[in-house]
mmCIF file of C-alpha atoms in Angstrom:
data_model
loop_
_atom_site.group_PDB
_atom_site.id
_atom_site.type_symbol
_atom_site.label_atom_id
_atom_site.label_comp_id
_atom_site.label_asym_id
_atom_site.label_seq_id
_atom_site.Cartn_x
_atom_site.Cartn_y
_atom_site.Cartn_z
ATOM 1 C CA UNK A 1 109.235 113.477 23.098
ATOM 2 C CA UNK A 2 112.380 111.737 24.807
ATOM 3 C CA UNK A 3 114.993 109.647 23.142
ATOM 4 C CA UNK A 4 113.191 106.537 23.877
ATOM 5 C CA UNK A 5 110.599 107.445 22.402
ATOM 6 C CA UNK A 6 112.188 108.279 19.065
ATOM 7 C CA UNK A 7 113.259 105.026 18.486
ATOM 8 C CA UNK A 8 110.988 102.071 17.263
ATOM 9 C CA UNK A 9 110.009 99.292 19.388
ATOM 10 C CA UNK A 10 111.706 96.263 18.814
ATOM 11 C CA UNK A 11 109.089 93.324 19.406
ATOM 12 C CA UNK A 12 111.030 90.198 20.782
ATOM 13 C CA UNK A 13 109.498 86.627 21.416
ATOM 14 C CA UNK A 14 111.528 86.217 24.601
ATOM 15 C CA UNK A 15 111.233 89.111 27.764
ATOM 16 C CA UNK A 16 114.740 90.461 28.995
ATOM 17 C CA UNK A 17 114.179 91.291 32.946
ATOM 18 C CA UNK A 18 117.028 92.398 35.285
ATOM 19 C CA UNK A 19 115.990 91.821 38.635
ATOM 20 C CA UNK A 20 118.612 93.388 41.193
ATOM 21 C CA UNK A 21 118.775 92.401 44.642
ATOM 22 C CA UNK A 22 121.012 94.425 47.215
ATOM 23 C CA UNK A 23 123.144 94.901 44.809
ATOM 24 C CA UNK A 24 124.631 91.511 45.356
ATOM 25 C CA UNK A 25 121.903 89.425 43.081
ATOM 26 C CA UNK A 26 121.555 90.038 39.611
ATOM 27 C CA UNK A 27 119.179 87.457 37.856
ATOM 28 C CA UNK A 28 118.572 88.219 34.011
ATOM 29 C CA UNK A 29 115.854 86.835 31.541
ATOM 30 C CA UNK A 30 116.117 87.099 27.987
ATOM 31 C CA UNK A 31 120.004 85.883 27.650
ATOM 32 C CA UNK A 32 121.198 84.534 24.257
ATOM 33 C CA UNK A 33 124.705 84.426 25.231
ATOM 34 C CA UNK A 34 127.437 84.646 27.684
ATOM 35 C CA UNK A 35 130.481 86.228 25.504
ATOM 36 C CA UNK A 36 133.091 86.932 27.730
ATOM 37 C CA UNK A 37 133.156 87.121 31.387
ATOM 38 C CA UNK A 38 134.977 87.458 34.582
ATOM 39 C CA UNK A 39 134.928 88.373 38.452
ATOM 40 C CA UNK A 40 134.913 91.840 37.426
ATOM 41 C CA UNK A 41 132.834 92.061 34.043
ATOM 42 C CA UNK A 42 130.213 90.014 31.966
ATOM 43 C CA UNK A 43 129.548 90.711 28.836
ATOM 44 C CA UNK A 44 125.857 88.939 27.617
ATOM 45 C CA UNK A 45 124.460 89.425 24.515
ATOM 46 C CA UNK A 46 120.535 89.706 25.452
ATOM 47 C CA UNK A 47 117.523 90.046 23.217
ATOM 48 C CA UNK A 48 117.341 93.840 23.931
ATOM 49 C CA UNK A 49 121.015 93.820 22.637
ATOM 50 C CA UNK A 50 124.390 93.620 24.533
ATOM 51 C CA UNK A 51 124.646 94.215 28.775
ATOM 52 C CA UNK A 52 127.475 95.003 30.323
ATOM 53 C CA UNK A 53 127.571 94.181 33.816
ATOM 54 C CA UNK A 54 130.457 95.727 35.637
ATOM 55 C CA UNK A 55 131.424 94.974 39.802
ATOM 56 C CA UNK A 56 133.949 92.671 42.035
ATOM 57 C CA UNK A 57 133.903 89.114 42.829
ATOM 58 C CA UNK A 58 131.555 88.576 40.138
ATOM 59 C CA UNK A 59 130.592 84.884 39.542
ATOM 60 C CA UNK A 60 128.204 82.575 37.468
ATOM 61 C CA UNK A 61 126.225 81.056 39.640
ATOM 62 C CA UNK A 62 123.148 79.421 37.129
ATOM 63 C CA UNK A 63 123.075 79.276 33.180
ATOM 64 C CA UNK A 64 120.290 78.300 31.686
ATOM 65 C CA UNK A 65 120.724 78.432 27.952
ATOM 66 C CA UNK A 66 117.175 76.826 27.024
ATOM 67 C CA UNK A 67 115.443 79.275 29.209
ATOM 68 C CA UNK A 68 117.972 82.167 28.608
ATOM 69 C CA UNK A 69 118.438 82.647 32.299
ATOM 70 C CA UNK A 70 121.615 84.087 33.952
ATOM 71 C CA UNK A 71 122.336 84.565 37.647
ATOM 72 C CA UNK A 72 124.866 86.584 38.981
ATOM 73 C CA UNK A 73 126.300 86.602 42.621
ATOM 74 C CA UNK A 74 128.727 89.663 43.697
ATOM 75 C CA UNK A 75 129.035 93.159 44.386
ATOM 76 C CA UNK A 76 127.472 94.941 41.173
ATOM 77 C CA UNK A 77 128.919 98.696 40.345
ATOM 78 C CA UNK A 78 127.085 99.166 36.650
ATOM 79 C CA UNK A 79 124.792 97.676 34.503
ATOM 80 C CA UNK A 80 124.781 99.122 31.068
ATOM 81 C CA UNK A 81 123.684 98.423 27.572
ATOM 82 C CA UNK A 82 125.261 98.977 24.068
ATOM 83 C CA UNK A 83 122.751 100.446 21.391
ATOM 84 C CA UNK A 84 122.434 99.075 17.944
ATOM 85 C CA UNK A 85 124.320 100.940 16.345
ATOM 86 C CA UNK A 86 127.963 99.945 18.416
ATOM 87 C CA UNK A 87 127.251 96.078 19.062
ATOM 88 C CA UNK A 88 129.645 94.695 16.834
ATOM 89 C CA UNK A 89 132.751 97.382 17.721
ATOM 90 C CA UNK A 90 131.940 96.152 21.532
ATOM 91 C CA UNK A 91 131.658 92.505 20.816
ATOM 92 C CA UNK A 92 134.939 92.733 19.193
ATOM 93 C CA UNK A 93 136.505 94.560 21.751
ATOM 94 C CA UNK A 94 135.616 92.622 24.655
ATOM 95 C CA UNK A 95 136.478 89.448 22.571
ATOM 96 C CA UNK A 96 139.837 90.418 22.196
ATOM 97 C CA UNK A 97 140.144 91.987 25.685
ATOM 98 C CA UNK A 98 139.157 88.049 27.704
ATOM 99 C CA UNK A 99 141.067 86.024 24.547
#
C-alpha cells in the first residue's frame, strides 16, 4: 500500500482538474480562491487543498469565480500542492510574503 492510499478520500462536490498545455497553458477546475499571486507564483486555494504554481511571466488570463475556473498563460516550472496538515502555516506565509 502507497501513501495515497493510506489516506482517506476526501469526497468534494466540485472536480479540481489541471490541464497543462506545453507547459505554457495551465487551466484549473475546482478553484475557491486566488490568494496571492504574481508573474512568478500563484498561490490558489482549490478544493483538493492549496496549489502552488511556480514559473516566469506568469499571468491571469480568465477567473471565473462562479465556475471556479482559473487560466494561466506563461512558462510553468512547478506545480505543487500543500497537504492538510501545513495549509494554514503556507497561507500565512505567502500572505505575508505578496502584502
Amino acid at each position: 500500500m502507497n501513501y495515497y492510499e493510506q489516506q482517506p478520500v476526501k469526497r468534494t462536490d466540485q472536480e479540481h482538474t489541471v490541464k497543462v498545455n506545453n507547459r505554457k497553458n495551465l487551466e484549473i477546475t475546482g478553484v475557491k480562491e486566488v490568494d496571492s499571486f504574481d508573474n512568478e507564483e500563484f498561490l490558489l486555494e482549490t478544493v483538493m487543498g492549496y496549489l502552488i504554481i511556480r514559473g516566469q511571466n506568469l499571468q491571469l488570463k480568465n477567473l471565473d469565480v462562479g465556475d471556479g475556473l482559473v487560466t494561466i498563460k506563461g512558462k510553468v516550472y512547478e506545480l505543487s500542492y500543500v497537504d492538510e496538515h501545513h495549509q494554514e502555516k503556507a497561507k500565512g506565509f505567502f500572505s505575508k510574503l505578496f502584502k
